[in-house]
CSV table of C-alpha atoms in Angstrom, one decimal:
chain,number,residue,atom,x,y,z
U,216,MET,CA,11.4,-22.8,109.7
U,217,VAL,CA,14.3,-22.0,107.3
U,218,ALA,CA,16.7,-19.2,108.3
U,219,CYS,CA,17.7,-16.9,105.5
U,220,PRO,CA,21.5,-17.2,105.0
U,221,VAL,CA,21.8,-13.4,104.3
U,222,CYS,CA,19.5,-11.7,106.9
U,223,GLN,CA,18.7,-14.7,109.2
U,224,PHE,CA,15.0,-14.1,108.9
U,225,ASP,CA,13.0,-17.3,109.7
U,226,ASN,CA,11.0,-18.3,106.6
U,227,ARG,CA,8.3,-20.9,106.5
U,228,GLU,CA,9.0,-24.3,104.9
U,229,GLY,CA,8.5,-24.3,101.2
U,230,ARG,CA,9.7,-20.8,100.4
U,231,ARG,CA,12.4,-20.3,97.8
U,232,PHE,CA,13.1,-16.7,98.4
U,233,CYS,CA,13.4,-14.8,101.7
U,234,ALA,CA,10.2,-12.9,102.7
U,235,GLU,CA,12.4,-10.2,104.4
U,236,CYS,CA,15.2,-9.4,102.0
U,237,GLY,CA,14.4,-11.4,98.8
U,238,GLY,CA,17.5,-13.5,99.0
U,239,GLY,CA,17.6,-16.9,97.4
U,240,LEU,CA,17.0,-20.0,99.7
U,241,ALA,CA,19.0,-22.8,98.3
U,242,VAL,CA,17.0,-25.8,97.3
U,243,ALA,CA,18.0,-29.4,98.3
U,244,CYS,CA,17.0,-32.2,96.0
U,245,ALA,CA,14.8,-34.7,97.8
U,246,GLY,CA,16.4,-37.5,95.8
U,247,CYS,CA,20.1,-37.1,96.2
U,248,GLY,CA,20.4,-34.0,98.5
U,249,ALA,CA,22.4,-31.9,96.1
U,250,VAL,CA,22.0,-28.1,96.5
U,251,ASN,CA,20.4,-26.4,93.6
U,252,GLU,CA,19.9,-22.7,92.9
U,253,PRO,CA,16.5,-21.1,93.4
U,254,GLY,CA,14.1,-21.5,90.4
U,255,ALA,CA,15.7,-24.7,89.1
U,256,LYS,CA,13.2,-27.2,87.9
U,257,PHE,CA,15.5,-30.2,87.8
U,258,CYS,CA,18.4,-31.3,90.1
U,259,GLY,CA,21.8,-30.6,88.5
U,260,SER,CA,23.3,-33.7,90.2
U,261,CYS,CA,20.7,-36.5,89.6
U,262,GLY,CA,18.2,-34.9,87.2
U,263,LEU,CA,15.2,-35.4,89.5
U,264,ALA,CA,12.3,-32.9,89.3
U,265,LEU,CA,12.6,-30.5,92.2
U,266,THR,CA,8.9,-30.3,92.9
U,267,ALA,CA,9.5,-32.3,96.1
U,268,ALA,CA,12.6,-30.4,97.0
U,269,VAL,CA,13.0,-28.6,100.3
U,270,PRO,CA,15.0,-25.5,101.2
U,271,SER,CA,18.3,-26.3,102.7
U,272,PRO,CA,19.7,-24.0,105.5
U,273,ALA,CA,23.1,-25.7,105.1
U,274,ALA,CA,24.0,-23.8,101.9
U,275,SER,CA,23.2,-20.4,100.5
U,276,ARG,CA,23.9,-18.9,97.1
U,277,ALA,CA,26.1,-15.9,96.5
U,278,ARG,CA,24.5,-12.8,95.1
U,279,VAL,CA,26.1,-10.1,92.9
U,280,GLY,CA,28.0,-7.6,95.1
U,281,GLU,CA,27.9,-9.9,98.2
U,282,ARG,CA,31.0,-10.3,100.3
U,283,ARG,CA,31.7,-13.9,101.3
U,284,GLN,CA,34.2,-15.5,103.7
U,285,VAL,CA,35.8,-18.4,101.8
U,286,SER,CA,38.6,-20.9,102.1
U,287,ILE,CA,41.3,-20.3,99.5
U,288,MET,CA,43.4,-23.2,98.3
U,289,TYR,CA,46.5,-23.2,96.1
U,290,VAL,CA,47.6,-26.6,94.6
U,291,ASP,CA,50.9,-26.8,92.8
U,292,LEU,CA,52.6,-29.7,91.1
U,293,SER,CA,55.9,-30.6,92.8
U,294,GLY,CA,59.0,-31.2,90.8
U,295,TYR,CA,57.7,-29.7,87.5
U,296,THR,CA,61.2,-28.7,86.4
U,297,GLN,CA,62.6,-32.2,86.9
U,298,LEU,CA,59.5,-33.7,85.2
U,299,SER,CA,60.0,-31.4,82.2
U,300,GLU,CA,63.6,-32.7,81.8
U,301,LEU,CA,62.4,-36.3,81.8
U,302,LEU,CA,59.4,-36.0,79.4
U,303,ASP,CA,59.1,-34.6,76.0
U,304,ALA,CA,56.7,-31.7,75.4
U,305,GLU,CA,53.7,-33.8,74.5
U,306,GLU,CA,54.1,-36.2,77.4
U,307,LEU,CA,54.6,-33.3,79.8
U,308,HIS,CA,51.4,-31.6,78.5
U,309,THR,CA,49.4,-34.9,78.9
U,310,THR,CA,50.8,-35.6,82.4
U,311,THR,CA,50.2,-32.1,83.6
U,312,GLY,CA,46.7,-32.2,82.1
U,313,ARG,CA,45.9,-35.4,84.0
U,314,VAL,CA,47.1,-33.8,87.3
U,315,LEU,CA,45.0,-30.7,86.8
U,316,ASP,CA,41.9,-32.8,85.9
U,317,THR,CA,42.4,-34.8,89.0
U,318,VAL,CA,42.7,-31.7,91.2
U,319,ASP,CA,39.7,-30.1,89.5
U,320,ARG,CA,37.5,-33.1,89.9
U,321,THR,CA,38.4,-33.5,93.6
U,322,VAL,CA,37.8,-29.9,94.3
U,323,ALA,CA,34.3,-30.2,92.8
U,324,ASP,CA,33.6,-33.4,94.7
U,325,TYR,CA,34.3,-31.5,97.9
U,326,GLY,CA,32.0,-28.6,97.0
U,327,GLY,CA,34.7,-26.2,95.9
U,328,THR,CA,35.1,-24.0,92.8
U,329,VAL,CA,38.1,-23.9,90.6
U,330,HIS,CA,38.9,-20.1,90.3
U,331,ARG,CA,41.7,-20.3,87.8
U,332,HIS,CA,44.7,-22.3,86.5
U,333,VAL,CA,48.1,-20.7,86.4
U,334,GLY,CA,50.5,-23.0,84.6
U,335,ASP,CA,50.7,-26.2,86.7
U,336,ALA,CA,48.9,-24.6,89.6
U,337,VAL,CA,45.2,-24.4,90.6
U,338,MET,CA,43.5,-21.8,92.8
U,339,ALA,CA,40.2,-23.0,94.3
U,340,LEU,CA,37.6,-21.4,96.5
U,341,PHE,CA,35.4,-23.1,99.0
U,342,GLY,CA,32.3,-21.1,100.0
U,343,VAL,CA,31.1,-19.8,96.6
U,344,PRO,CA,28.7,-20.1,94.8
U,345,ALA,CA,27.2,-22.1,97.6
U,346,ALA,CA,28.4,-21.4,101.2
U,347,HIS,CA,28.2,-24.2,103.8
U,348,GLY,CA,28.8,-24.3,107.5
U,349,ASP,CA,32.0,-26.4,107.0
U,350,ASP,CA,33.8,-24.9,104.1
U,351,PRO,CA,37.2,-24.9,105.9
U,352,TYR,CA,36.8,-28.6,106.6
U,353,ARG,CA,35.8,-29.2,103.0
U,354,ALA,CA,39.0,-27.4,101.8
U,355,VAL,CA,41.3,-29.4,104.1
U,356,ALA,CA,39.5,-32.8,103.5
U,357,GLY,CA,39.6,-32.0,99.8
U,358,ALA,CA,43.4,-31.2,100.0
U,359,LEU,CA,44.1,-34.6,101.7
U,360,ALA,CA,42.0,-36.3,99.1
U,361,ILE,CA,44.0,-34.6,96.3
U,362,HIS,CA,47.2,-35.9,97.7
U,363,ALA,CA,45.8,-39.5,97.7
U,364,ALA,CA,44.3,-39.1,94.2
U,365,ILE,CA,47.6,-37.8,92.8
U,366,GLY,CA,49.4,-40.8,94.4
U,367,VAL,CA,47.0,-43.1,92.6
U,368,LEU,CA,47.5,-41.3,89.4
U,369,GLY,CA,51.3,-41.5,89.7
U,370,ALA,CA,51.2,-45.2,90.3
U,371,GLU,CA,49.0,-45.5,87.2
U,372,LEU,CA,51.4,-43.5,85.1
U,373,GLY,CA,54.5,-45.0,86.6
U,374,ARG,CA,55.7,-41.5,87.7
U,375,ASP,CA,56.5,-40.1,91.2
U,376,LEU,CA,53.8,-37.4,91.1
U,377,ALA,CA,53.1,-35.2,94.1
U,378,VAL,CA,51.5,-31.8,94.8
U,379,HIS,CA,52.0,-29.2,97.6
U,380,ILE,CA,49.0,-27.2,99.0
U,381,GLY,CA,48.4,-24.1,100.9
U,382,ILE,CA,45.0,-23.0,102.4
U,383,ALA,CA,43.9,-19.7,104.1
U,384,ASN,CA,40.7,-17.9,105.0
U,385,GLY,CA,39.7,-14.9,102.9
U,386,GLU,CA,37.0,-12.7,101.5
U,387,VAL,CA,35.6,-12.6,98.0
U,388,VAL,CA,33.2,-10.3,96.3
U,389,VAL,CA,30.7,-11.7,93.7
U,390,ALA,CA,31.4,-9.7,90.6
U,391,GLU,CA,29.0,-8.6,87.8
U,392,GLN,CA,28.5,-11.0,84.9
U,393,GLY,CA,30.4,-9.8,81.8
U,394,GLU,CA,28.9,-10.1,78.4
U,395,GLU,CA,31.8,-12.1,77.1
U,396,ARG,CA,31.2,-14.7,79.8
U,397,PRO,CA,28.4,-17.4,79.9
U,398,LYS,CA,25.7,-16.3,82.3
U,399,ASP,CA,25.9,-19.5,84.3
U,400,VAL,CA,29.6,-19.0,85.0
U,401,PRO,CA,30.2,-16.8,88.1
U,402,GLU,CA,33.3,-14.7,88.7
U,403,TYR,CA,34.7,-13.7,92.1
U,404,ALA,CA,37.0,-10.9,93.0
U,405,VAL,CA,39.3,-12.1,95.8
U,406,THR,CA,40.1,-9.3,98.2
U,407,GLY,CA,42.4,-8.9,101.2
U,408,VAL,CA,45.7,-10.6,102.1
U,409,ALA,CA,44.3,-14.2,102.3
U,410,ALA,CA,45.0,-15.0,98.7
U,411,ASN,CA,48.6,-14.0,99.1
U,412,LEU,CA,48.8,-15.9,102.4
U,413,ALA,CA,47.5,-19.1,100.7
U,414,SER,CA,49.9,-18.7,97.9
U,415,ARG,CA,52.8,-18.3,100.3
U,416,LEU,CA,51.7,-21.3,102.4
U,417,ASN,CA,51.7,-23.3,99.2
U,418,GLY,CA,55.3,-22.2,98.6
U,419,MET,CA,56.2,-23.4,102.1
U,420,ALA,CA,54.7,-26.8,101.7
U,421,ALA,CA,56.9,-29.7,100.7
U,422,PRO,CA,55.7,-32.4,98.3
U,423,ARG,CA,52.6,-34.2,99.7
U,424,GLU,CA,52.1,-31.5,102.4
U,425,THR,CA,49.2,-29.2,103.2
U,426,ILE,CA,50.0,-26.0,105.1
U,427,VAL,CA,47.1,-24.1,106.5
U,428,SER,CA,46.6,-20.7,108.2
U,429,ASP,CA,45.8,-20.3,111.9
U,430,GLY,CA,42.2,-19.4,111.0
U,431,ILE,CA,41.8,-22.6,109.1
U,432,GLN,CA,43.3,-24.7,111.8
U,433,ARG,CA,40.9,-23.2,114.4
U,434,ALA,CA,38.0,-24.0,112.2
U,435,VAL,CA,38.9,-27.6,111.7
U,436,GLU,CA,40.7,-28.5,115.0
U,437,ARG,CA,38.0,-30.9,116.1
U,438,HIS,CA,38.1,-32.9,112.9
U,439,VAL,CA,41.7,-32.6,111.5
U,440,ASP,CA,45.0,-33.5,113.1
U,441,CYS,CA,47.4,-30.6,112.6
U,442,GLU,CA,51.0,-30.0,113.6
U,443,SER,CA,52.1,-26.4,114.6
U,444,LEU,CA,54.9,-25.0,112.6
U,445,GLY,CA,55.0,-21.9,114.8
U,446,ALA,CA,55.0,-18.2,113.8
U,447,VAL,CA,56.8,-17.6,110.4
U,448,GLU,CA,57.6,-14.6,108.3
U,449,VAL,CA,55.5,-14.3,105.2
U,450,LYS,CA,56.6,-12.1,102.3
U,451,GLY,CA,54.1,-9.3,101.9
U,452,LEU,CA,52.8,-9.4,105.5
U,453,LYS,CA,54.2,-7.1,108.2
U,454,GLU,CA,53.7,-9.5,111.1
U,455,ARG,CA,54.7,-13.1,111.6
U,456,VAL,CA,51.8,-15.6,111.2
U,457,VAL,CA,51.1,-18.9,112.9
U,458,VAL,CA,50.8,-21.8,110.4
U,459,TRP,CA,50.1,-25.5,110.7
U,460,ARG,CA,50.6,-28.7,108.7
U,461,ALA,CA,47.4,-30.7,108.2
U,462,THR,CA,48.2,-34.4,108.5
U,463,ALA,CA,45.0,-36.4,108.7
U,464,LEU,CA,41.3,-36.4,109.2
U,465,ARG,CA,40.2,-37.5,112.7
U,466,ALA,CA,37.4,-40.0,112.7
U,467,ALA,CA,36.0,-38.7,116.0
U,468,ASP,CA,37.1,-36.4,118.8
U,469,ASN,CA,36.7,-38.9,121.5
U,470,ASP,CA,39.0,-37.1,124.0
U,471,ARG,CA,37.0,-33.9,123.9
U,472,PRO,CA,35.2,-33.3,127.2
U,473,ARG,CA,31.5,-33.5,126.8
U,474,GLY,CA,28.6,-32.6,129.2
U,475,ASN,CA,26.1,-35.2,130.3
U,476,LEU,CA,23.6,-36.3,127.7
U,477,VAL,CA,20.1,-35.0,128.5
U,478,GLY,CA,16.7,-36.3,127.4
U,479,ARG,CA,17.7,-39.5,125.5
U,480,ARG,CA,17.5,-42.1,128.3
U,481,ALA,CA,14.9,-44.3,126.5
U,482,GLU,CA,17.2,-44.5,123.4
U,483,MET,CA,20.2,-45.3,125.5
U,484,ILE,CA,18.4,-48.1,127.3
U,485,GLN,CA,17.2,-49.6,124.1
U,486,PHE,CA,20.7,-49.5,122.6
U,487,ASP,CA,22.2,-50.9,125.8
U,488,GLY,CA,19.9,-53.9,125.4
U,489,THR,CA,20.9,-54.3,121.7
U,490,LEU,CA,24.6,-54.5,122.6
U,491,HIS,CA,24.1,-57.0,125.4
U,492,ALA,CA,21.8,-59.2,123.1
U,493,CYS,CA,24.4,-59.0,120.4
U,494,GLY,CA,27.2,-60.2,122.7
U,495,ASP,CA,25.1,-63.0,124.3
U,496,ALA,CA,23.6,-64.4,121.1
U,497,GLU,CA,26.5,-63.5,118.8
U,498,ALA,CA,23.9,-62.0,116.4
U,499,GLY,CA,23.4,-58.4,115.8
U,500,GLN,CA,20.9,-56.0,114.1
U,501,ALA,CA,20.6,-52.9,112.1
U,502,ILE,CA,19.3,-49.6,113.6
U,503,LEU,CA,18.1,-46.5,111.8
U,504,LEU,CA,18.4,-43.3,113.9
U,505,ARG,CA,16.2,-40.7,112.3
U,506,GLY,CA,15.6,-37.0,113.2
U,507,GLN,CA,15.6,-33.5,111.8
U,508,ALA,CA,18.8,-31.6,111.4
U,509,GLY,CA,19.9,-30.3,114.8
U,510,TYR,CA,18.0,-32.9,116.9
U,511,GLY,CA,21.3,-34.4,118.1
U,512,LYS,CA,21.8,-37.6,116.0
U,513,THR,CA,25.6,-37.2,116.0
U,514,ARG,CA,25.7,-36.5,119.7
U,515,LEU,CA,23.6,-39.6,120.5
U,516,VAL,CA,25.8,-41.7,118.2
U,517,GLU,CA,28.8,-40.5,120.2
U,518,GLU,CA,27.1,-41.8,123.3
U,519,PHE,CA,26.3,-45.1,121.6
U,520,GLU,CA,30.0,-45.5,120.6
U,521,ALA,CA,31.2,-44.7,124.2
U,522,LEU,CA,28.8,-47.3,125.6
U,523,ALA,CA,29.9,-49.9,123.0
U,524,ARG,CA,33.5,-49.4,123.8
U,525,ARG,CA,32.8,-49.9,127.5
U,526,LEU,CA,31.2,-53.2,126.6
U,527,GLY,CA,34.2,-54.4,124.6
U,528,PHE,CA,33.1,-53.4,121.1
U,529,ALA,CA,35.4,-52.1,118.4
U,530,CYS,CA,33.9,-49.1,116.7
U,531,HIS,CA,34.1,-48.1,113.0
U,532,LYS,CA,32.5,-45.1,111.4
U,533,GLY,CA,31.7,-43.9,107.9
U,534,LEU,CA,30.2,-40.6,106.8
U,535,VAL,CA,28.2,-40.0,103.6
U,536,LEU,CA,29.3,-36.5,102.4
U,537,ASP,CA,27.1,-34.1,100.6
U,538,PHE,CA,30.1,-32.6,98.8
U,539,GLY,CA,29.0,-33.4,95.3
U,540,ALA,CA,28.5,-36.1,92.7
U,541,GLY,CA,30.5,-39.3,93.2
U,542,LYS,CA,31.2,-38.9,96.9
U,543,GLY,CA,28.6,-41.4,98.1
U,544,ARG,CA,31.1,-44.2,98.4
U,545,ASP,CA,33.2,-42.3,100.8
U,546,ALA,CA,31.3,-43.8,103.7
U,547,VAL,CA,32.2,-47.4,102.4
U,548,ALA,CA,35.8,-46.4,101.7
U,549,SER,CA,36.3,-44.9,105.2
U,550,LEU,CA,34.5,-47.8,106.8
U,551,ILE,CA,36.7,-50.4,105.1
U,552,GLY,CA,39.8,-48.3,105.9
U,553,SER,CA,38.8,-48.3,109.5
U,554,LEU,CA,38.2,-52.1,109.6
U,555,LEU,CA,41.7,-52.6,108.0
U,556,GLY,CA,43.4,-50.3,110.5
U,557,LEU,CA,44.1,-47.4,108.1
U,558,PRO,CA,44.1,-43.8,109.3
U,559,ALA,CA,41.5,-41.5,107.9
U,560,THR,CA,44.1,-40.2,105.4
U,561,ASP,CA,46.8,-42.4,104.0
U,562,ASP,CA,48.9,-43.0,100.9
U,563,ALA,CA,48.9,-45.8,98.4
U,564,ALA,CA,51.8,-47.6,100.2
U,565,ALA,CA,49.8,-47.6,103.5
U,566,ARG,CA,46.8,-49.0,101.7
U,567,GLN,CA,48.8,-51.7,100.1
U,568,ALA,CA,50.4,-52.6,103.4
U,569,ALA,CA,47.0,-52.9,105.0
U,570,LEU,CA,45.8,-55.2,102.3
U,571,SER,CA,48.8,-57.4,102.7
U,572,ARG,CA,48.2,-57.6,106.5
U,573,ALA,CA,44.5,-58.4,105.9
U,574,MET,CA,45.4,-61.3,103.6
U,575,ASP,CA,48.1,-62.6,105.9
U,576,ASP,CA,45.8,-62.4,108.8
U,577,GLY,CA,43.0,-64.3,107.1
U,578,LEU,CA,40.6,-61.4,106.8
U,579,CYS,CA,40.1,-61.8,103.1
U,580,ASP,CA,40.7,-64.6,100.6
U,581,THR,CA,43.0,-64.4,97.6
U,582,ASP,CA,40.1,-64.2,95.1
U,583,ALA,CA,38.8,-61.1,97.0
U,584,GLN,CA,42.0,-59.2,96.4
U,585,VAL,CA,40.8,-57.7,93.2
U,586,PHE,CA,37.8,-56.2,94.9
U,587,ILE,CA,39.7,-54.9,97.9
U,588,ASN,CA,42.1,-53.2,95.5
U,589,ASP,CA,39.1,-51.5,94.0
U,590,LEU,CA,37.7,-50.5,97.4
U,591,LEU,CA,41.0,-49.0,98.5
U,592,GLY,CA,41.7,-47.2,95.2
U,593,LEU,CA,44.8,-49.4,94.5
U,594,PRO,CA,45.9,-50.1,90.9
U,595,GLN,CA,45.3,-53.7,89.9
U,596,PRO,CA,48.5,-55.7,89.7
U,597,VAL,CA,49.4,-57.1,86.3
U,598,ALA,CA,48.3,-60.6,87.3
U,599,LEU,CA,44.8,-59.3,88.1
U,600,ARG,CA,44.3,-56.6,85.6
U,601,GLY,CA,43.0,-58.8,82.9
U,602,VAL,CA,40.5,-60.5,85.3
U,603,TYR,CA,39.3,-57.1,86.5
U,604,ASP,CA,38.9,-55.7,83.0
U,605,ALA,CA,36.9,-58.7,81.9
U,606,MET,CA,34.3,-58.2,84.7
U,607,SER,CA,31.0,-56.4,84.2
U,608,GLY,CA,30.1,-53.5,86.5
U,609,THR,CA,27.5,-55.7,88.2
U,610,ILE,CA,30.0,-58.4,89.0
U,611,ARG,CA,32.5,-55.8,90.4
U,612,ALA,CA,29.8,-54.2,92.6
U,613,ALA,CA,28.7,-57.6,93.9
U,614,GLY,CA,32.3,-58.6,94.6
U,615,ARG,CA,33.1,-55.4,96.5
U,616,GLN,CA,30.0,-55.9,98.6
U,617,ALA,CA,30.8,-59.5,99.4
U,618,ALA,CA,34.4,-58.6,100.3
U,619,VAL,CA,33.2,-55.9,102.8
U,620,THR,CA,30.7,-58.1,104.5
U,621,ASP,CA,33.1,-61.0,104.7
U,622,ILE,CA,35.7,-58.8,106.5
U,623,VAL,CA,32.9,-57.6,108.9
U,624,ARG,CA,31.9,-61.2,109.7
U,625,ARG,CA,35.5,-62.4,110.3
U,626,LEU,CA,36.5,-59.4,112.4
U,627,SER,CA,33.3,-59.4,114.5
U,628,TYR,CA,34.0,-63.0,115.6
U,629,ARG,CA,37.3,-61.9,117.0
U,630,GLN,CA,35.8,-58.8,118.7
U,631,PRO,CA,32.2,-57.5,118.5
U,632,ARG,CA,31.8,-54.5,116.2
U,633,LEU,CA,29.8,-51.3,116.1
U,634,LEU,CA,29.5,-50.0,112.5
U,635,THR,CA,28.1,-46.4,112.1
U,636,VAL,CA,27.3,-44.7,108.9
U,637,GLU,CA,26.0,-41.1,109.3
U,638,ASP,CA,23.8,-39.0,107.0
U,639,ILE,CA,22.5,-41.7,104.7
U,640,HIS,CA,20.0,-39.2,103.3
U,641,TRP,CA,22.9,-38.1,101.1
U,642,ALA,CA,23.8,-41.7,100.0
U,643,ASP,CA,23.8,-42.8,96.4
U,644,ALA,CA,22.3,-46.1,95.2
U,645,ALA,CA,25.7,-47.9,95.4
U,646,THR,CA,26.2,-47.0,99.1
U,647,LEU,CA,22.6,-48.0,99.9
U,648,ASP,CA,23.4,-51.4,98.3
U,649,TYR,CA,26.4,-51.8,100.5
U,650,LEU,CA,24.3,-50.9,103.6
U,651,ALA,CA,21.7,-53.5,102.7
U,652,ARG,CA,24.3,-56.2,102.4
U,653,MET,CA,25.8,-55.1,105.8
U,654,ALA,CA,22.4,-55.1,107.4
U,655,ALA,CA,21.9,-58.6,106.3
U,656,ALA,CA,25.4,-59.7,107.4
U,657,VAL,CA,25.1,-58.4,111.0
U,658,GLN,CA,22.1,-60.6,111.7
U,659,ASP,CA,24.3,-63.7,112.0
U,660,CYS,CA,27.4,-62.2,113.6
U,661,PRO,CA,28.2,-60.1,116.7
U,662,ALA,CA,28.0,-56.7,115.0
U,663,VAL,CA,25.6,-53.8,115.1
U,664,LEU,CA,25.0,-51.4,112.3
U,665,VAL,CA,23.8,-47.9,113.1
U,666,MET,CA,22.7,-45.5,110.4
U,667,THR,CA,21.5,-41.9,110.8
U,668,SER,CA,19.2,-40.0,108.5
U,669,ARG,CA,17.0,-37.0,108.4
U,670,ILE,CA,13.3,-38.1,108.4
U,671,GLU,CA,12.3,-36.1,105.3
U,672,GLY,CA,15.2,-37.8,103.3
U,673,ASP,CA,15.0,-41.3,104.7
U,674,PRO,CA,16.1,-43.5,101.7
U,675,LEU,CA,15.4,-46.9,103.3
U,676,GLY,CA,12.1,-47.8,101.6
U,677,GLU,CA,10.4,-51.2,101.1
U,678,ASP,CA,12.9,-52.3,98.4
U,679,TRP,CA,15.9,-51.6,100.6
U,680,ARG,CA,14.3,-53.4,103.6
U,681,ALA,CA,13.5,-56.4,101.4
U,682,ALA,CA,17.2,-56.5,100.2
U,683,ALA,CA,18.4,-56.3,103.8
U,684,GLY,CA,16.3,-59.4,104.5
U,685,GLY,CA,15.7,-58.8,108.2
U,686,PRO,CA,14.3,-56.5,110.9
U,687,LEU,CA,15.3,-52.8,111.0
U,688,THR,CA,14.9,-51.1,114.3
U,689,THR,CA,14.0,-47.4,113.8
U,690,MET,CA,14.5,-44.8,116.5
U,691,ASP,CA,12.8,-41.5,115.7
U,692,LEU,CA,14.2,-38.5,117.7
U,693,GLY,CA,11.8,-35.8,118.6
U,694,PRO,CA,12.8,-32.3,119.9
U,695,LEU,CA,14.0,-32.1,123.5
U,696,ARG,CA,11.6,-30.5,125.8
């Protein structure tokens, strides 16, 4: 059954419009998982025909006149006045354009909508036209990604570029389409005080800072590290408001008290045997944990990780995000960052330091540096730029995959590893290639690779299994009695 996002009526699988209120049921592409509007014939992300698509309860489309809770983000370029004194008008225009393009692209990657540009500032909304269950998280994760992307852009341009960001919860109303505007471009009327609050929080933020409202912090507290800035006065608001500084994404909330796991004893026994066999034989295996949404895959993975830690394994996790085109490699990027000891959010200097430590520690060879730079989003040094530019895309991809698997092998012989990649039903072809190489690598080193997927979107077909070159243990989760 698929719950209508508007009236919550339970519709049968296969419907595109609610039988109770007529509201649209968003359609997820069976190929890439992107959400498409009702009536679409082809996926707007990958071009696949939507005849095999299934309604997605994770996102719903806004309708004209509908009120929506959204997360409102303001992004502003720091030091614009100083930059205008250093650059001529043409250079300033080009640099500002590159910054805005980077922000716009990142907002889209995380499922947001750019509402408008005001000079060197961007106002973005998360929750329209498609509303998700994690829009506050998308906004904060997107903000932290914007800081990282602007840092990379600054290194590329040789400029000290930074932005400051404010985020708050608010309400929008979907407005009527005007004749002067293309029919496929929605417009939203932002109501209430949240837009003003987000703008004021943006003004409070220092360069490279993200300041969020108390409502945003409560929504993301399990997944984002935030520092309280206390109650502050905000111009235009009568009462003081509590605000927070978002500092980093949290890979897992391992300290949160959890109840006892119920009904998954067989899976836990099987996984316990896998871990012991891995330690005894110094050879691991790949596991696919499949189940419908809501069946407890993530909860079971948490128990897997807790058991692995008790047995002396180091745990690393990547998550394939369904935020938009181009985000499939996030799982690999977060996994390599975890293997190299990086926090979930970092800057270019931290990534460069991690690479230097890895090379000094013998985790990667000198000839792999060009590929690790690519994986970490670091600019290629002058000595390697020509080599990198001369490579074909195929050679670069193969080099990145080899670098990742080599690091996994070398680290696992120092301490056994559990590698987890969740939601691979959203993964793109490049991510699946990485996973195939890792599945092959763990067969001859003390490491276990666990992947989770929905059954209806399982992407690991015969070609993938052939590329992995070894057995794949599949655990299918049924509903709990």
